[in-house]
């Protein structure tokens, strides 16, 4: 569904719903848009034939990866500039040129520095103190239906640093869980980015903390939680803090641009 269409000085202004799944054949063909640029939400999985053909669009931002949306013939006018907010997801469980998997590396503890993007075919369970850094992305394999991305076990410390990005896009978070589940200690430092989770379950989070979360840097943004209408005890959030957990956020850490459409939660959710 489209949130709204209205006319402004004989031009069409469109507001897309964050739950929109598809844009149909010829939907906006030859429509005079009020702006030459639009943003299409990441919920859209297909843009059908000639959907925007013949329009005055010059710049289109699609809030997803090219892996996640199908563009049919003539979907956009010739010469349009397409920008995806997520890069194409390619790779495997290895983290550098040695061929060692990241699972084996973190089992040994110490410091693991990524020199390539990592695509996890199974979750990363942290059972030894370890630091993971590098200017690359860790994401889940789209076809593996992972229920969480990283789990920090009790009495264990995980530090995320450098320019590391954790992409929660392909994690099917279950109720009472998270993309990152922290029962031990999680330190988020430097320019780490944690984003793109779409959490449809209650009592969950991009980062779900029952242990300790120290955020001295980094950014948690662009995550969407289901929330729980009127029931705060079951709400979800980008950061979900529960029970006797500890959460420390310094001035260099940032939590912004997260949402919980139709419910409570969104940014930081604290429950007993």
GROMACS .gro file of C-alpha atoms in nm:
model
  272
    1UNK     CA    1   0.000   0.000   0.000
    2UNK     CA    2   0.105   0.361  -0.060
    3UNK     CA    3   0.064   0.596   0.235
    4UNK     CA    4  -0.049   0.896   0.036
    5UNK     CA    5  -0.068   1.060  -0.305
    6UNK     CA    6  -0.151   1.425  -0.341
    7UNK     CA    7  -0.119   1.699  -0.603
    8UNK     CA    8   0.108   1.999  -0.551
    9UNK     CA    9   0.093   2.257  -0.830
   10UNK     CA   10  -0.002   1.993  -1.087
   11UNK     CA   11   0.279   1.761  -0.972
   12UNK     CA   12   0.235   1.433  -0.789
   13UNK     CA   13   0.389   1.384  -0.444
   14UNK     CA   14   0.403   1.023  -0.325
   15UNK     CA   15   0.464   0.894   0.025
   16UNK     CA   16   0.543   0.522   0.033
   17UNK     CA   17   0.440   0.299   0.322
   18UNK     CA   18   0.717   0.115   0.507
   19UNK     CA   19   0.509  -0.203   0.457
   20UNK     CA   20   0.484  -0.171   0.078
   21UNK     CA   21   0.584  -0.499  -0.090
   22UNK     CA   22   0.558  -0.433  -0.463
   23UNK     CA   23   0.510  -0.151  -0.714
   24UNK     CA   24   0.300  -0.278  -1.001
   25UNK     CA   25   0.318  -0.259  -1.379
   26UNK     CA   26   0.276   0.096  -1.516
   27UNK     CA   27   0.201   0.225  -1.163
   28UNK     CA   28   0.352   0.571  -1.218
   29UNK     CA   29   0.422   0.568  -1.593
   30UNK     CA   30   0.454   0.927  -1.725
   31UNK     CA   31   0.357   1.073  -1.388
   32UNK     CA   32   0.496   1.427  -1.327
   33UNK     CA   33   0.659   1.400  -0.983
   34UNK     CA   34   0.697   1.706  -0.762
   35UNK     CA   35   1.059   1.606  -0.698
   36UNK     CA   36   1.310   1.448  -0.933
   37UNK     CA   37   1.429   1.214  -0.657
   38UNK     CA   38   1.244   0.956  -0.447
   39UNK     CA   39   1.324   0.702  -0.177
   40UNK     CA   40   1.174   0.354  -0.202
   41UNK     CA   41   1.152   0.165   0.130
   42UNK     CA   42   1.343  -0.156   0.187
   43UNK     CA   43   1.019  -0.349   0.228
   44UNK     CA   44   0.967  -0.336  -0.150
   45UNK     CA   45   1.070  -0.668  -0.309
   46UNK     CA   46   0.973  -0.602  -0.671
   47UNK     CA   47   0.934  -0.302  -0.900
   48UNK     CA   48   0.741  -0.421  -1.202
   49UNK     CA   49   0.760  -0.340  -1.572
   50UNK     CA   50   0.744   0.027  -1.671
   51UNK     CA   51   0.650   0.128  -1.315
   52UNK     CA   52   0.824   0.468  -1.337
   53UNK     CA   53   0.893   0.481  -1.711
   54UNK     CA   54   0.866   0.823  -1.872
   55UNK     CA   55   0.871   1.014  -1.542
   56UNK     CA   56   1.095   1.308  -1.455
   57UNK     CA   57   1.291   1.109  -1.197
   58UNK     CA   58   1.668   1.147  -1.207
   59UNK     CA   59   1.769   0.996  -0.870
   60UNK     CA   60   1.617   0.696  -0.693
   61UNK     CA   61   1.735   0.561  -0.357
   62UNK     CA   62   1.628   0.207  -0.269
   63UNK     CA   63   1.667   0.134   0.101
   64UNK     CA   64   1.795  -0.220   0.058
   65UNK     CA   65   2.050  -0.432  -0.127
   66UNK     CA   66   2.030  -0.520  -0.498
   67UNK     CA   67   1.997  -0.879  -0.376
   68UNK     CA   68   1.660  -0.796  -0.223
   69UNK     CA   69   1.462  -0.627  -0.497
   70UNK     CA   70   1.371  -0.735  -0.850
   71UNK     CA   71   1.363  -0.464  -1.117
   72UNK     CA   72   1.161  -0.554  -1.425
   73UNK     CA   73   1.200  -0.416  -1.777
   74UNK     CA   74   1.168  -0.039  -1.795
   75UNK     CA   75   1.108  -0.002  -1.422
   76UNK     CA   76   1.277   0.339  -1.428
   77UNK     CA   77   1.340   0.604  -1.695
   78UNK     CA   78   1.663   0.580  -1.893
   79UNK     CA   79   1.956   0.756  -1.733
   80UNK     CA   80   1.818   0.747  -1.379
   81UNK     CA   81   2.078   0.715  -1.100
   82UNK     CA   82   2.002   0.422  -0.869
   83UNK     CA   83   2.153   0.417  -0.521
   84UNK     CA   84   2.117   0.118  -0.289
   85UNK     CA   85   2.171   0.181   0.082
   86UNK     CA   86   2.308  -0.172   0.124
   87UNK     CA   87   2.575  -0.328  -0.090
   88UNK     CA   88   2.529  -0.660  -0.261
   89UNK     CA   89   2.574  -0.948  -0.017
   90UNK     CA   90   2.842  -1.184  -0.138
   91UNK     CA   91   3.095  -1.397   0.046
   92UNK     CA   92   3.126  -1.682   0.293
   93UNK     CA   93   3.229  -1.758   0.652
   94UNK     CA   94   3.599  -1.684   0.594
   95UNK     CA   95   3.729  -1.351   0.721
   96UNK     CA   96   4.067  -1.313   0.549
   97UNK     CA   97   4.287  -1.462   0.277
   98UNK     CA   98   4.397  -1.755   0.495
   99UNK     CA   99   4.069  -1.939   0.439
  100UNK     CA  100   4.005  -1.978   0.811
  101UNK     CA  101   3.641  -1.934   0.910
  102UNK     CA  102   3.546  -1.663   1.153
  103UNK     CA  103   3.388  -1.932   1.373
  104UNK     CA  104   3.724  -2.104   1.419
  105UNK     CA  105   3.901  -1.772   1.475
  106UNK     CA  106   3.672  -1.648   1.753
  107UNK     CA  107   3.688  -1.987   1.927
  108UNK     CA  108   4.058  -1.919   1.993
  109UNK     CA  109   3.987  -1.577   2.148
  110UNK     CA  110   4.212  -1.274   2.099
  111UNK     CA  111   4.171  -1.030   1.810
  112UNK     CA  112   4.009  -1.112   1.476
  113UNK     CA  113   4.060  -0.850   1.204
  114UNK     CA  114   3.838  -0.877   0.898
  115UNK     CA  115   3.993  -0.814   0.556
  116UNK     CA  116   3.676  -0.902   0.366
  117UNK     CA  117   3.300  -0.912   0.414
  118UNK     CA  118   3.169  -1.214   0.605
  119UNK     CA  119   2.842  -1.392   0.527
  120UNK     CA  120   2.743  -1.629   0.807
  121UNK     CA  121   2.578  -1.960   0.722
  122UNK     CA  122   2.538  -2.027   1.095
  123UNK     CA  123   2.538  -1.796   1.397
  124UNK     CA  124   2.854  -1.679   1.567
  125UNK     CA  125   2.865  -1.803   1.928
  126UNK     CA  126   3.120  -1.618   2.141
  127UNK     CA  127   3.250  -1.838   2.424
  128UNK     CA  128   3.598  -1.680   2.466
  129UNK     CA  129   3.700  -1.317   2.513
  130UNK     CA  130   3.750  -1.175   2.166
  131UNK     CA  131   3.778  -0.849   1.971
  132UNK     CA  132   3.642  -0.828   1.616
  133UNK     CA  133   3.735  -0.530   1.401
  134UNK     CA  134   3.798  -0.424   1.041
  135UNK     CA  135   3.619  -0.198   0.791
  136UNK     CA  136   3.394  -0.474   0.659
  137UNK     CA  137   3.045  -0.616   0.707
  138UNK     CA  138   2.914  -0.923   0.887
  139UNK     CA  139   2.572  -1.037   0.770
  140UNK     CA  140   2.366  -1.355   0.758
  141UNK     CA  141   2.328  -1.576   0.453
  142UNK     CA  142   1.989  -1.481   0.313
  143UNK     CA  143   1.890  -1.844   0.251
  144UNK     CA  144   1.990  -1.990   0.590
  145UNK     CA  145   1.709  -1.849   0.809
  146UNK     CA  146   1.937  -1.763   1.103
  147UNK     CA  147   1.752  -1.683   1.427
  148UNK     CA  148   2.034  -1.462   1.558
  149UNK     CA  149   2.366  -1.336   1.423
  150UNK     CA  150   2.593  -1.327   1.730
  151UNK     CA  151   2.550  -1.464   2.081
  152UNK     CA  152   2.777  -1.352   2.366
  153UNK     CA  153   2.774  -1.621   2.632
  154UNK     CA  154   2.776  -1.551   3.011
  155UNK     CA  155   3.113  -1.448   3.164
  156UNK     CA  156   3.254  -1.373   2.817
  157UNK     CA  157   3.350  -1.036   2.667
  158UNK     CA  158   3.310  -0.938   2.302
  159UNK     CA  159   3.450  -0.608   2.173
  160UNK     CA  160   3.344  -0.473   1.834
  161UNK     CA  161   3.572  -0.205   1.692
  162UNK     CA  162   3.714  -0.033   1.387
  163UNK     CA  163   3.472   0.041   1.106
  164UNK     CA  164   3.289  -0.289   1.145
  165UNK     CA  165   2.928  -0.309   1.022
  166UNK     CA  166   2.675  -0.563   1.148
  167UNK     CA  167   2.382  -0.600   0.910
  168UNK     CA  168   2.073  -0.758   1.067
  169UNK     CA  169   1.877  -0.770   0.743
  170UNK     CA  170   1.851  -1.147   0.698
  171UNK     CA  171   1.808  -1.257   1.060
  172UNK     CA  172   1.468  -1.399   1.153
  173UNK     CA  173   1.461  -1.289   1.516
  174UNK     CA  174   1.237  -1.497   1.740
  175UNK     CA  175   1.047  -1.371   2.044
  176UNK     CA  176   1.278  -1.307   2.339
  177UNK     CA  177   1.590  -1.299   2.122
  178UNK     CA  178   1.788  -1.052   1.910
  179UNK     CA  179   2.024  -1.011   1.618
  180UNK     CA  180   2.294  -0.982   1.885
  181UNK     CA  181   2.212  -1.165   2.208
  182UNK     CA  182   2.428  -1.056   2.499
  183UNK     CA  183   2.435  -1.261   2.819
  184UNK     CA  184   2.796  -1.164   2.888
  185UNK     CA  185   2.964  -0.829   2.811
  186UNK     CA  186   2.945  -0.649   2.477
  187UNK     CA  187   3.164  -0.344   2.409
  188UNK     CA  188   3.081  -0.132   2.105
  189UNK     CA  189   3.361   0.109   2.012
  190UNK     CA  190   3.501   0.334   1.738
  191UNK     CA  191   3.281   0.372   1.427
  192UNK     CA  192   3.096   0.040   1.445
  193UNK     CA  193   2.755   0.043   1.274
  194UNK     CA  194   2.470  -0.190   1.369
  195UNK     CA  195   2.170  -0.157   1.141
  196UNK     CA  196   1.904  -0.282   0.900
  197UNK     CA  197   1.725  -0.530   1.124
  198UNK     CA  198   1.352  -0.574   1.074
  199UNK     CA  199   1.228  -0.738   1.393
  200UNK     CA  200   0.876  -0.875   1.372
  201UNK     CA  201   0.872  -1.050   1.710
  202UNK     CA  202   0.794  -0.908   2.054
  203UNK     CA  203   1.029  -0.880   2.351
  204UNK     CA  204   1.330  -0.865   2.117
  205UNK     CA  205   1.592  -0.626   1.983
  206UNK     CA  206   1.872  -0.562   1.740
  207UNK     CA  207   2.086  -0.593   2.053
  208UNK     CA  208   1.914  -0.782   2.337
  209UNK     CA  209   2.096  -0.743   2.666
  210UNK     CA  210   2.058  -0.949   2.979
  211UNK     CA  211   2.426  -0.902   3.066
  212UNK     CA  212   2.630  -0.584   3.011
  213UNK     CA  213   2.642  -0.346   2.714
  214UNK     CA  214   2.905  -0.070   2.705
  215UNK     CA  215   2.869   0.165   2.411
  216UNK     CA  216   3.164   0.406   2.404
  217UNK     CA  217   3.129   0.463   2.030
  218UNK     CA  218   2.948   0.334   1.726
  219UNK     CA  219   2.597   0.382   1.597
  220UNK     CA  220   2.281   0.171   1.616
  221UNK     CA  221   2.041   0.301   1.356
  222UNK     CA  222   1.795   0.212   1.080
  223UNK     CA  223   1.635  -0.077   1.267
  224UNK     CA  224   1.261  -0.146   1.277
  225UNK     CA  225   1.089  -0.326   1.565
  226UNK     CA  226   0.737  -0.460   1.582
  227UNK     CA  227   0.685  -0.320   1.929
  228UNK     CA  228   0.383  -0.425   2.129
  229UNK     CA  229   0.074  -0.211   2.121
  230UNK     CA  230   0.004  -0.086   2.472
  231UNK     CA  231   0.203  -0.359   2.650
  232UNK     CA  232   0.539  -0.215   2.750
  233UNK     CA  233   0.653  -0.540   2.908
  234UNK     CA  234   0.659  -0.707   2.565
  235UNK     CA  235   0.798  -0.423   2.355
  236UNK     CA  236   1.099  -0.456   2.128
  237UNK     CA  237   1.369  -0.200   2.055
  238UNK     CA  238   1.693  -0.142   1.871
  239UNK     CA  239   1.844  -0.205   2.215
  240UNK     CA  240   1.636  -0.424   2.447
  241UNK     CA  241   1.757  -0.420   2.808
  242UNK     CA  242   1.596  -0.669   3.043
  243UNK     CA  243   1.608  -0.768   3.408
  244UNK     CA  244   1.934  -0.693   3.590
  245UNK     CA  245   2.120  -0.599   3.272
  246UNK     CA  246   2.358  -0.303   3.261
  247UNK     CA  247   2.368  -0.054   2.973
  248UNK     CA  248   2.618   0.234   2.959
  249UNK     CA  249   2.601   0.479   2.669
  250UNK     CA  250   2.874   0.743   2.638
  251UNK     CA  251   2.854   1.071   2.447
  252UNK     CA  252   3.038   0.913   2.154
  253UNK     CA  253   2.779   0.640   2.107
  254UNK     CA  254   2.465   0.702   1.906
  255UNK     CA  255   2.123   0.537   1.889
  256UNK     CA  256   1.904   0.709   1.633
  257UNK     CA  257   1.669   0.658   1.341
  258UNK     CA  258   1.510   0.341   1.476
  259UNK     CA  259   1.135   0.285   1.476
  260UNK     CA  260   0.851   0.070   1.604
  261UNK     CA  261   0.554   0.135   1.375
  262UNK     CA  262   0.220   0.082   1.544
  263UNK     CA  263   0.364  -0.005   1.884
  264UNK     CA  264   0.592   0.093   2.169
  265UNK     CA  265   0.968   0.049   2.161
  266UNK     CA  266   1.192   0.158   1.875
  267UNK     CA  267   1.511   0.305   2.025
  268UNK     CA  268   1.595   0.172   2.370
  269UNK     CA  269   1.346  -0.055   2.545
  270UNK     CA  270   1.400  -0.126   2.916
  271UNK     CA  271   1.184  -0.385   3.091
  272UNK     CA  272   1.196  -0.557   3.430
   0.00000   0.00000   0.00000
